[in-house]
Short mmCIF file of C-alpha atoms in Angstrom, two decimals:
data_model
loop_
_atom_site.label_atom_id
_atom_site.label_comp_id
_atom_site.label_asym_id
_atom_site.label_seq_id
_atom_site.Cartn_x
_atom_site.Cartn_y
_atom_site.Cartn_z
CA UNK U 1 14.85 -14.90 4.26
CA UNK U 2 16.44 -11.55 3.48
CA UNK U 3 14.09 -11.15 0.49
CA UNK U 4 11.11 -11.58 2.83
CA UNK U 5 12.52 -8.93 5.15
CA UNK U 6 13.00 -6.62 2.17
CA UNK U 7 9.36 -7.19 1.13
CA UNK U 8 8.20 -6.34 4.64
CA UNK U 9 10.32 -3.18 4.67
CA UNK U 10 9.00 -1.97 1.34
CA UNK U 11 5.43 -2.76 2.44
CA UNK U 12 6.06 -0.81 5.65
CA UNK U 13 7.39 2.09 3.60
CA UNK U 14 4.20 2.04 1.51
CA UNK U 15 2.18 2.38 4.71
CA UNK U 16 4.52 5.05 6.13
CA UNK U 17 4.01 7.20 3.05
CA UNK U 18 0.71 8.63 4.25
CA UNK U 19 1.99 10.04 7.57
CA UNK U 20 5.27 11.06 5.92
CA UNK U 21 3.40 13.16 3.34
CA UNK U 22 2.77 15.86 5.93
CA UNK U 23 6.26 15.83 7.46
CA UNK U 24 9.21 18.09 6.69
CA UNK U 25 11.37 17.36 3.66
CA UNK U 26 14.44 16.18 5.64
CA UNK U 27 12.27 13.59 7.39
CA UNK U 28 10.86 12.38 4.08
CA UNK U 29 14.41 11.94 2.78
CA UNK U 30 15.73 10.30 5.94
CA UNK U 31 13.12 7.51 6.24
CA UNK U 32 14.05 5.68 2.98
CA UNK U 33 17.68 5.64 4.07
CA UNK U 34 16.90 4.24 7.52
CA UNK U 35 14.12 1.83 6.58
CA UNK U 36 15.27 0.63 3.15
CA UNK U 37 18.94 1.54 3.02
CA UNK U 38 18.23 3.71 -0.04
CA UNK U 39 19.49 7.26 0.00
CA UNK U 40 17.77 10.08 -1.84
CA UNK U 41 20.04 12.99 -2.76
CA UNK U 42 17.98 16.12 -2.16
CA UNK U 43 17.04 18.43 -4.99
CA UNK U 44 17.09 22.19 -4.49
CA UNK U 45 14.00 23.04 -2.41
CA UNK U 46 10.91 23.96 -4.39
CA UNK U 47 7.44 24.61 -3.00
CA UNK U 48 5.87 23.06 -6.11
CA UNK U 49 7.87 19.85 -5.76
CA UNK U 50 7.21 19.66 -2.03
CA UNK U 51 3.45 20.16 -2.33
CA UNK U 52 3.26 17.81 -5.32
CA UNK U 53 5.08 15.15 -3.36
CA UNK U 54 2.81 15.66 -0.34
CA UNK U 55 -0.38 15.32 -2.37
CA UNK U 56 0.72 12.44 -4.60
CA UNK U 57 2.52 10.49 -1.90
CA UNK U 58 -0.39 10.94 0.46
CA UNK U 59 -2.90 9.77 -2.15
CA UNK U 60 -0.87 6.67 -3.02
CA UNK U 61 -0.27 6.05 0.69
CA UNK U 62 -4.01 6.22 1.33
CA UNK U 63 -4.49 3.66 -1.43
CA UNK U 64 -1.91 1.42 0.27
CA UNK U 65 -3.75 1.71 3.59
CA UNK U 66 -7.03 0.81 1.89
CA UNK U 67 -5.44 -2.25 0.26
CA UNK U 68 -4.00 -3.33 3.63
CA UNK U 69 -7.47 -2.92 5.15
CA UNK U 70 -8.98 -5.09 2.40
CA UNK U 71 -6.33 -7.77 2.98
CA UNK U 72 -7.09 -7.89 6.69
CA UNK U 73 -10.86 -7.97 6.12
CA UNK U 74 -10.50 -10.78 3.56
CA UNK U 75 -8.31 -12.85 5.89
CA UNK U 76 -10.62 -12.44 8.89
CA UNK U 77 -13.75 -13.05 6.84
CA UNK U 78 -12.18 -16.21 5.47
CA UNK U 79 -11.10 -17.52 8.85
CA UNK U 80 -14.34 -16.55 10.58
CA UNK U 81 -16.65 -17.41 7.67
CA UNK U 82 -19.17 -19.49 9.69
CA UNK U 83 -19.63 -16.59 12.11
CA UNK U 84 -19.69 -13.81 9.53
CA UNK U 85 -21.67 -15.14 6.58
CA UNK U 86 -23.06 -18.62 7.18
CA UNK U 87 -26.62 -17.72 6.18
CA UNK U 88 -26.22 -18.21 2.39
CA UNK U 89 -24.28 -21.43 1.86
CA UNK U 90 -25.85 -22.39 -1.49
CA UNK U 91 -24.55 -19.24 -3.17
CA UNK U 92 -21.09 -19.25 -1.61
CA UNK U 93 -17.87 -20.79 -2.89
CA UNK U 94 -17.37 -24.27 -1.52
CA UNK U 95 -21.04 -24.62 -0.57
CA UNK U 96 -23.60 -26.06 -0.02
CA UNK U 97 -22.01 -27.42 3.17
CA UNK U 98 -20.71 -25.17 5.89
CA UNK U 99 -17.38 -27.02 6.09
CA UNK U 100 -16.75 -26.70 2.35
CA UNK U 101 -17.59 -23.00 2.30
CA UNK U 102 -15.42 -22.37 5.34
CA UNK U 103 -12.49 -24.28 3.85
CA UNK U 104 -12.61 -22.38 0.55
CA UNK U 105 -13.03 -18.96 2.15
CA UNK U 106 -10.29 -19.58 4.73
CA UNK U 107 -7.90 -20.88 2.06
CA UNK U 108 -8.54 -17.84 -0.14
CA UNK U 109 -8.44 -15.31 2.70
CA UNK U 110 -5.17 -16.58 4.12
CA UNK U 111 -3.70 -17.85 0.84
CA UNK U 112 -3.91 -14.44 -0.81
CA UNK U 113 -1.99 -12.65 1.96
CA UNK U 114 1.36 -13.10 0.14
CA UNK U 115 -0.16 -11.46 -2.95
CA UNK U 116 -1.34 -8.52 -0.83
CA UNK U 117 2.17 -8.26 0.63
CA UNK U 118 3.68 -8.17 -2.86
CA UNK U 119 1.25 -5.42 -3.91
CA UNK U 120 2.11 -3.34 -0.83
CA UNK U 121 5.84 -3.88 -1.39
CA UNK U 122 5.40 -2.76 -4.99
CA UNK U 123 3.67 0.39 -3.78
CA UNK U 124 6.57 0.95 -1.37
CA UNK U 125 9.07 0.66 -4.22
CA UNK U 126 6.90 3.05 -6.22
CA UNK U 127 6.85 5.52 -3.30
CA UNK U 128 10.65 5.47 -3.27
CA UNK U 129 10.75 6.33 -6.97
CA UNK U 130 8.15 9.06 -6.42
CA UNK U 131 10.31 10.56 -3.67
CA UNK U 132 13.39 10.39 -5.89
CA UNK U 133 11.50 11.90 -8.81
CA UNK U 134 10.03 14.86 -6.94
CA UNK U 135 12.43 15.50 -4.06
CA UNK U 136 15.64 13.93 -5.34
CA UNK U 137 18.27 15.13 -7.77
CA UNK U 138 18.34 12.20 -10.13
CA UNK U 139 14.90 10.61 -10.09
CA UNK U 140 12.76 9.49 -13.00
CA UNK U 141 9.95 11.64 -14.38
CA UNK U 142 7.26 8.95 -14.71
CA UNK U 143 6.24 8.41 -11.04
CA UNK U 144 4.27 11.68 -10.82
CA UNK U 145 1.80 10.87 -13.62
CA UNK U 146 1.68 7.24 -12.50
CA UNK U 147 0.79 8.40 -8.97
CA UNK U 148 -2.18 10.31 -10.37
CA UNK U 149 -3.34 7.14 -12.13
CA UNK U 150 -2.79 5.02 -8.98
CA UNK U 151 -4.68 7.50 -6.80
CA UNK U 152 -7.58 7.62 -9.26
CA UNK U 153 -7.64 3.82 -9.41
CA UNK U 154 -7.61 3.63 -5.62
CA UNK U 155 -10.50 6.08 -5.43
CA UNK U 156 -12.50 4.06 -7.97
CA UNK U 157 -11.76 0.86 -6.04
CA UNK U 158 -12.93 2.51 -2.83
CA UNK U 159 -16.17 3.73 -4.40
CA UNK U 160 -16.81 0.29 -5.93
CA UNK U 161 -16.15 -1.36 -2.56
CA UNK U 162 -18.52 1.06 -0.80
CA UNK U 163 -21.29 0.33 -3.30
CA UNK U 164 -21.04 -3.43 -2.86
CA UNK U 165 -21.01 -3.31 0.95
#
């Protein structure tokens, strides 16, 4: 069960990234050590690196919060399907009966929660690499451009979700 605990910690770190983006640099470096057991050796302070980390980490953290929101909505809609959307059973998965539609939507809503957890944990691991790359001494270079792509993808997903609601 230690791997499950590690997944939860990395998912929590992905969600902590948004509030951490506006905190002081020592706090941003201390949280990975306390939450994940991963230390980040600080780089010499630079305003450019600090602001870049704030913007990119905040954008990816906002994407993580949106994905967590979608996971919760999907789970509750699946469990409460007869209350939420029982008016169109012919066009729904598992229809045309209410029991079939409810079973399929509940199974998908709850069954996909582990996938959502893996995605959030992956974003947490990415946030750690982003912190090492921008605020640490020996981090990789690729997380900064990847964060731009992730933030743009999150924004597109949000706009697409808004248009279908």
